[in-house]
Coordinates of N, CA and C in Angstrom, one line a residue:
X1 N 62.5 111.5 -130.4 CA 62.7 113.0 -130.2 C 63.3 113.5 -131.5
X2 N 62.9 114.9 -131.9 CA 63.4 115.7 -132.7 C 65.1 115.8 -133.0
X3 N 66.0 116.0 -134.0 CA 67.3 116.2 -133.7 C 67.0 117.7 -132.9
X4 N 66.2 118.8 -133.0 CA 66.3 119.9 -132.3 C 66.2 119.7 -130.6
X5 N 64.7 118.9 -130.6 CA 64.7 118.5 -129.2 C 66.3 117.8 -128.6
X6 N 67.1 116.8 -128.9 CA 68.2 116.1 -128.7 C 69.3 117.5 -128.2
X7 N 69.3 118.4 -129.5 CA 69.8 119.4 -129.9 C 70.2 120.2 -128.0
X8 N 68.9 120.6 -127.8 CA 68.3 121.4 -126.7 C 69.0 120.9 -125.3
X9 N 68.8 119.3 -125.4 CA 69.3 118.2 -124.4 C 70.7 117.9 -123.9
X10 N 71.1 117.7 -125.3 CA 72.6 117.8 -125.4 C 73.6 118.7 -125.2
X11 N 73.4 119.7 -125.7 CA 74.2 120.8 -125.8 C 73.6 122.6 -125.1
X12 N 72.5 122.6 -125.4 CA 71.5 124.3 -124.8 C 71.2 123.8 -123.3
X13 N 71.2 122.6 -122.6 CA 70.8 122.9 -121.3 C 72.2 122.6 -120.4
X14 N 72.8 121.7 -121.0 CA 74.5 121.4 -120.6 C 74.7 122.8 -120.3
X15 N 75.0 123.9 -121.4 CA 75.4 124.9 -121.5 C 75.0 125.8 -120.5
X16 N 73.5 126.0 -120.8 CA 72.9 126.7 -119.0 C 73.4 126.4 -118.1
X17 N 73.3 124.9 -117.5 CA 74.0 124.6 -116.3 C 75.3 124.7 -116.1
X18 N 75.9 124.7 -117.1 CA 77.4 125.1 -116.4 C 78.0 126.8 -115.8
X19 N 76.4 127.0 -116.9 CA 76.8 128.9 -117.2 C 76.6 129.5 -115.0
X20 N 75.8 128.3 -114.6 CA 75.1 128.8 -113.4 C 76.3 128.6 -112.2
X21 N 77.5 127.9 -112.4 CA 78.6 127.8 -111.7 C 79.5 129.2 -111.2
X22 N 79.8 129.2 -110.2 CA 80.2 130.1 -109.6 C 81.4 130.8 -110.2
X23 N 81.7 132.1 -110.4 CA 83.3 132.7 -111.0 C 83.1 132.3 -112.4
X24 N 82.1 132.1 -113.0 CA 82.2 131.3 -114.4 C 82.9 130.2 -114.8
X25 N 83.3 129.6 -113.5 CA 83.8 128.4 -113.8 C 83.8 126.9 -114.6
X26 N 82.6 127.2 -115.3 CA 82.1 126.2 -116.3 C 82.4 127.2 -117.9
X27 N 83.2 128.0 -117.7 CA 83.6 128.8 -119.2 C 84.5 127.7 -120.4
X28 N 85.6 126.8 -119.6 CA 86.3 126.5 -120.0 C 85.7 125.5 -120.5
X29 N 85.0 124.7 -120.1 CA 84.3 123.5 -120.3 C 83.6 124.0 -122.2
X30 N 82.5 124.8 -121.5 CA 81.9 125.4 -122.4 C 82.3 125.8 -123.6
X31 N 83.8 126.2 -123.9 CA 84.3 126.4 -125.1 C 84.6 125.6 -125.7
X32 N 85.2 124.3 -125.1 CA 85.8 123.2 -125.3 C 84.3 122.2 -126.2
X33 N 83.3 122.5 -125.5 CA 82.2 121.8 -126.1 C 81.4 122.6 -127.5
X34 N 81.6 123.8 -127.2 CA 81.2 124.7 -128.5 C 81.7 124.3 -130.0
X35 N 83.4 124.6 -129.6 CA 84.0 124.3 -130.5 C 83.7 123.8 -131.6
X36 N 83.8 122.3 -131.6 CA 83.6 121.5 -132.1 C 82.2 121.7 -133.2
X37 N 81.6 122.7 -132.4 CA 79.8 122.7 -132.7 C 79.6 123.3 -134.1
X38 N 81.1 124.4 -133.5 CA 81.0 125.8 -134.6 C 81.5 125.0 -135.4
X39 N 82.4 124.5 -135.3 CA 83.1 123.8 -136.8 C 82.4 122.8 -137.9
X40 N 81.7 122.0 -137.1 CA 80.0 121.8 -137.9 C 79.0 122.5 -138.4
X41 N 78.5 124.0 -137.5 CA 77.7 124.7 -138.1 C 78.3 125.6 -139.3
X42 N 79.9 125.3 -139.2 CA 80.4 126.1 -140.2 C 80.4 125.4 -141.9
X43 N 80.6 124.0 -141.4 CA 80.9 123.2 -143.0 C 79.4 122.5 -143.6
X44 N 78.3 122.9 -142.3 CA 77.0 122.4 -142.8 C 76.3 124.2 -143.2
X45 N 77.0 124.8 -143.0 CA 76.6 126.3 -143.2 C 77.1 126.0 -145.3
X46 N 78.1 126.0 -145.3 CA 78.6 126.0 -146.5 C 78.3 125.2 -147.6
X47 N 77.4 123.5 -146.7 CA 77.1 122.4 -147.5 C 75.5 122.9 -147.8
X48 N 74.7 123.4 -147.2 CA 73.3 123.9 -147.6 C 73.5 124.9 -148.4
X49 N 74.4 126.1 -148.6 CA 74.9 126.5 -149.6 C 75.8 126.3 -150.8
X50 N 75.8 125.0 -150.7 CA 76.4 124.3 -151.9 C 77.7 124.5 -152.4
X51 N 78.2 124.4 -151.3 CA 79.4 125.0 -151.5 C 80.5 124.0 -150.8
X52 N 82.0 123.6 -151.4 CA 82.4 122.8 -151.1 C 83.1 122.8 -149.5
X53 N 82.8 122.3 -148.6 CA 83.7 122.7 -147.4 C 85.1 122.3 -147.4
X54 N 86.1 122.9 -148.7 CA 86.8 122.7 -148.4 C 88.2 123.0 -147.5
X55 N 89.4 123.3 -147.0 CA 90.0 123.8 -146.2 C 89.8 125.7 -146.1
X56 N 90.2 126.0 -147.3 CA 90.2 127.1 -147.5 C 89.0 127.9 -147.8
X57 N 87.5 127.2 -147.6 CA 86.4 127.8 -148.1 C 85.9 127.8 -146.4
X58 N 86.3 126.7 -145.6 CA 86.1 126.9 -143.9 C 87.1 128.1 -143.0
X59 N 88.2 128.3 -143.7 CA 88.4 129.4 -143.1 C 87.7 130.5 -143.4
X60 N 87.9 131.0 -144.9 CA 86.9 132.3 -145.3 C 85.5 132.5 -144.6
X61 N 84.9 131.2 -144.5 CA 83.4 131.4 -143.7 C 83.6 132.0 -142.2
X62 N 84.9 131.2 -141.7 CA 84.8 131.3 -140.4 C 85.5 133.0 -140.2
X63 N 85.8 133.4 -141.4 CA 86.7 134.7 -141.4 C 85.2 135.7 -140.9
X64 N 84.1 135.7 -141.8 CA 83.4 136.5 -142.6 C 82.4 136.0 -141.3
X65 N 82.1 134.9 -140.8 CA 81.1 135.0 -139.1 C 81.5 135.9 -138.4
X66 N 82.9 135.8 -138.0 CA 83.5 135.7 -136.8 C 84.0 137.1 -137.3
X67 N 83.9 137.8 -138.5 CA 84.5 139.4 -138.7 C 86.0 139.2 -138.2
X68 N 86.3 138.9 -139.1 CA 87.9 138.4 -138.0 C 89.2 138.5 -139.5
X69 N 90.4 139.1 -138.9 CA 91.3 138.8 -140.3 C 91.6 137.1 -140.2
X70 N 92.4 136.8 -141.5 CA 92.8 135.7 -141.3 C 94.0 135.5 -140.2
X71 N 94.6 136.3 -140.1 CA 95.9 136.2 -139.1 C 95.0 135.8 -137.5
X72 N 94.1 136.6 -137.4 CA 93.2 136.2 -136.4 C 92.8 135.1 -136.2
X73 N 92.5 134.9 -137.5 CA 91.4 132.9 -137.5 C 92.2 132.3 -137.4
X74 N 93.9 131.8 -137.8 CA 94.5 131.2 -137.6 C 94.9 130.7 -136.1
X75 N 95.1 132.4 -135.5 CA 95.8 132.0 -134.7 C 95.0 131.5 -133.2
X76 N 93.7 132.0 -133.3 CA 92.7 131.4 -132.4 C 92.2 129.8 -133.0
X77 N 92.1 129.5 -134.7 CA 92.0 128.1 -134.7 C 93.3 127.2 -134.2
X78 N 94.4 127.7 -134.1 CA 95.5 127.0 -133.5 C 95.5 126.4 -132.1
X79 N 95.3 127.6 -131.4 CA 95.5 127.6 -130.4 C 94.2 126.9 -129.3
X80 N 93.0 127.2 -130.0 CA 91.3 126.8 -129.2 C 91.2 125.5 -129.9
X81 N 90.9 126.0 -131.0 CA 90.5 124.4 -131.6 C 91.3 123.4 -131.9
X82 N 92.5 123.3 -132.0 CA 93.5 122.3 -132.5 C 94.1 122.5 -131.1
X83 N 94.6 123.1 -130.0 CA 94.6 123.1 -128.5 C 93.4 122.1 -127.8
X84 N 92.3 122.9 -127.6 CA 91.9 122.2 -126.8 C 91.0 120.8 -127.2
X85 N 91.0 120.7 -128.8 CA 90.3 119.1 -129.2 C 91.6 118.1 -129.0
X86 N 93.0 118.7 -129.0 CA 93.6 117.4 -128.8 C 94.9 117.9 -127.8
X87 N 94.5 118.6 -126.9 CA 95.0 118.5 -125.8 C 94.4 119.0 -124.3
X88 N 93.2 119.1 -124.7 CA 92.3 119.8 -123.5 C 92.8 120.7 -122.9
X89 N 93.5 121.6 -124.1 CA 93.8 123.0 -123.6 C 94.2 123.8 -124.5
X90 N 94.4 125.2 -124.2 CA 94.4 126.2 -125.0 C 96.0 126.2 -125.5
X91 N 96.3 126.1 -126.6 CA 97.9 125.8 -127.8 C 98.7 126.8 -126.8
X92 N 99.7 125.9 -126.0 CA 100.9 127.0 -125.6 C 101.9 127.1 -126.6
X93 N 102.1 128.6 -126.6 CA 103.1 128.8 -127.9 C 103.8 130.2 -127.4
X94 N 104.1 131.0 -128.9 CA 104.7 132.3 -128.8 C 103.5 133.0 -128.3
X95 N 102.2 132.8 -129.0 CA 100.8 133.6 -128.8 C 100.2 132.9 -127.7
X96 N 100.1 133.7 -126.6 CA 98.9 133.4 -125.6 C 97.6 133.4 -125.9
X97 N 96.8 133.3 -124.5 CA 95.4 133.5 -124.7 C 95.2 133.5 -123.6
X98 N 93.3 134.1 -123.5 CA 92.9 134.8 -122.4 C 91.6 134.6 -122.7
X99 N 91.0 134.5 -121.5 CA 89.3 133.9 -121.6 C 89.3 134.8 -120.8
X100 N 87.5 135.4 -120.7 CA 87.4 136.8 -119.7 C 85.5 137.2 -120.6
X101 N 85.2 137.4 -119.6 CA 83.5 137.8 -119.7 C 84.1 139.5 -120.2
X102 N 85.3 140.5 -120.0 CA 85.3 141.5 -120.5 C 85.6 141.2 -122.3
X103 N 85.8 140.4 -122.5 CA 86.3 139.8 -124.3 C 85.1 139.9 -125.2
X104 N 84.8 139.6 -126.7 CA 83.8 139.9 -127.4 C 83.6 138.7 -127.6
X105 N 82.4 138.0 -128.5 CA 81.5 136.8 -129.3 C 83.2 136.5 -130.3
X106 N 83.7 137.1 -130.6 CA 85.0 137.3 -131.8 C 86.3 137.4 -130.8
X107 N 87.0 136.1 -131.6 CA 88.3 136.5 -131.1 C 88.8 137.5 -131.5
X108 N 89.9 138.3 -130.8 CA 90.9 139.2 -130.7 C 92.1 139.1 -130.7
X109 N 92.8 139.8 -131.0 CA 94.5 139.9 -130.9 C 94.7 140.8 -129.9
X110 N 95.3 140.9 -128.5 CA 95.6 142.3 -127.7 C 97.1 141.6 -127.4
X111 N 97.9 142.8 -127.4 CA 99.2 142.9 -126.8 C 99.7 143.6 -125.5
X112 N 100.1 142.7 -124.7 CA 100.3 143.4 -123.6 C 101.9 142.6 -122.9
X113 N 102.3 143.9 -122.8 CA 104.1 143.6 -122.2 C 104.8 143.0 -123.4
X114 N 104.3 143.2 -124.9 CA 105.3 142.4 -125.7 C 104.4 141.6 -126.0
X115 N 103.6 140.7 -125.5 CA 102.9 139.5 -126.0 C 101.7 139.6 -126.3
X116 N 101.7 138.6 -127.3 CA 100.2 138.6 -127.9 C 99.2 137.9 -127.4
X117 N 98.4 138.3 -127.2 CA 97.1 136.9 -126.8 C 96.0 137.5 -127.6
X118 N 95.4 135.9 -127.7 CA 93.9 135.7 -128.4 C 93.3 135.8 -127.0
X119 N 92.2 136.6 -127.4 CA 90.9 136.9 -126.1 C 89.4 136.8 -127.0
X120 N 88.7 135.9 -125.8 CA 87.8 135.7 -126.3 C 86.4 135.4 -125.3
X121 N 85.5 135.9 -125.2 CA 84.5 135.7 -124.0 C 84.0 133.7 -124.6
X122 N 84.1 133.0 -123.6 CA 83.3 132.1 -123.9 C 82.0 131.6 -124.2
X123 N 81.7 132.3 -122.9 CA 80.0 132.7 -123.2 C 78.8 133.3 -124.7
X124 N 79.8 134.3 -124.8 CA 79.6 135.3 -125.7 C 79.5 134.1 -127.0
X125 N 80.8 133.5 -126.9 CA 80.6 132.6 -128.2 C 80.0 131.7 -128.3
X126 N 79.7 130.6 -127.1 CA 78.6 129.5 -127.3 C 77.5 131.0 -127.2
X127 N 77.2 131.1 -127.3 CA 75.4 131.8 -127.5 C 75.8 131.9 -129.0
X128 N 76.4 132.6 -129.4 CA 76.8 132.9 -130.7 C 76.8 131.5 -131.9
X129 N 76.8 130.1 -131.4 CA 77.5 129.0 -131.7 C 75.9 128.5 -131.8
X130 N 74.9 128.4 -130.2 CA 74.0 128.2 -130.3 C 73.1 128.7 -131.1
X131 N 72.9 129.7 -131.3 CA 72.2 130.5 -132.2 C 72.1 130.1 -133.6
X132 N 73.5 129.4 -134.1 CA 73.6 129.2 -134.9 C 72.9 128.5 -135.5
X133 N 72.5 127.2 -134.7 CA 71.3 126.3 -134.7 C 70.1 126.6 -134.6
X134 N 69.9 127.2 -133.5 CA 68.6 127.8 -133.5 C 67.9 128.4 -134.6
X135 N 68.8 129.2 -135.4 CA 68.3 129.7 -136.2 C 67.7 129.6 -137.6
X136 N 69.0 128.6 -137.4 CA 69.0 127.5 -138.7 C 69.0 126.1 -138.3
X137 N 67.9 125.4 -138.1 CA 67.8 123.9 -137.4 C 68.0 123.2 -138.6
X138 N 68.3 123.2 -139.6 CA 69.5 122.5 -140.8 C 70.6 122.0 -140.7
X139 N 71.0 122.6 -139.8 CA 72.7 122.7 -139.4 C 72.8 121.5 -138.7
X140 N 71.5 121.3 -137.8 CA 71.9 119.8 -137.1 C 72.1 118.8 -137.2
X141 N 71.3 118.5 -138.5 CA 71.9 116.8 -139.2 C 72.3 117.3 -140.6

């Protein structure tokens, strides 16, 4: 098989089926599996552009996808990615978070009662994550 066909197998039909669970209940899963994806499509995004993936050259990318400040990228990479890859969960801290089909493809900063949360549609972003591949089937190996 193709890496795209694999691609499709592994991760684009996983993703459908969980999308088809009730209350969205396969959201959480879903982001947890993305993750990881984006952070690849990000440093193979930068390596076909010849560019070094180094720390500070993967945030700026992931600034300039994701339209996002850096205060922002931080505090959603803290909390999603360095949360849920090594604790299978979203970073409890001073900054909250909030998953919600009303959220964007982009995380957010909203304040409510004093506190901050990162909000972020899950969905929104695996499509956004997928696509990335899709678009560009480079990104896979």
């Amino acid at each position: 098989m193709t890496p795209e066909e694999l691609f499709q197998r592994w991760f684009v039909t996983p993703v459908q089926t969980l999308q088809k669970l009730d209350n969205g209940d396969g959201a959480f899963v879903v982001l947890m599996s993305v993750l990881p994806l984006y952070e690849r499509a990000i440093v193979a995004r930068l390596k076909l552009d010849d560019k070094v993936p180094a720390v500070h050259t993967i945030k700026a990318e992931v600034e300039r996808d994701l339209a996002i400040q850096p205060t922002v990228r931080a505090k959603f990479w803290a909390i999603f990615r360095n949360g849920c890859m090594h604790q299978g969960m979203g970073l409890d801290g001073k900054t909250k978070w909030r998953i919600s089909s009303s959220y964007g493809r982009s995380p957010t900063v909203l304040t409510k009662d004093g506190v901050d949360y990162v909000c972020i549609d899950p969905w929104k972003f695996a499509a956004h994550v997928l696509k990335m591949f899709k678009d560009t089937p480079a990104l896979i190996t």
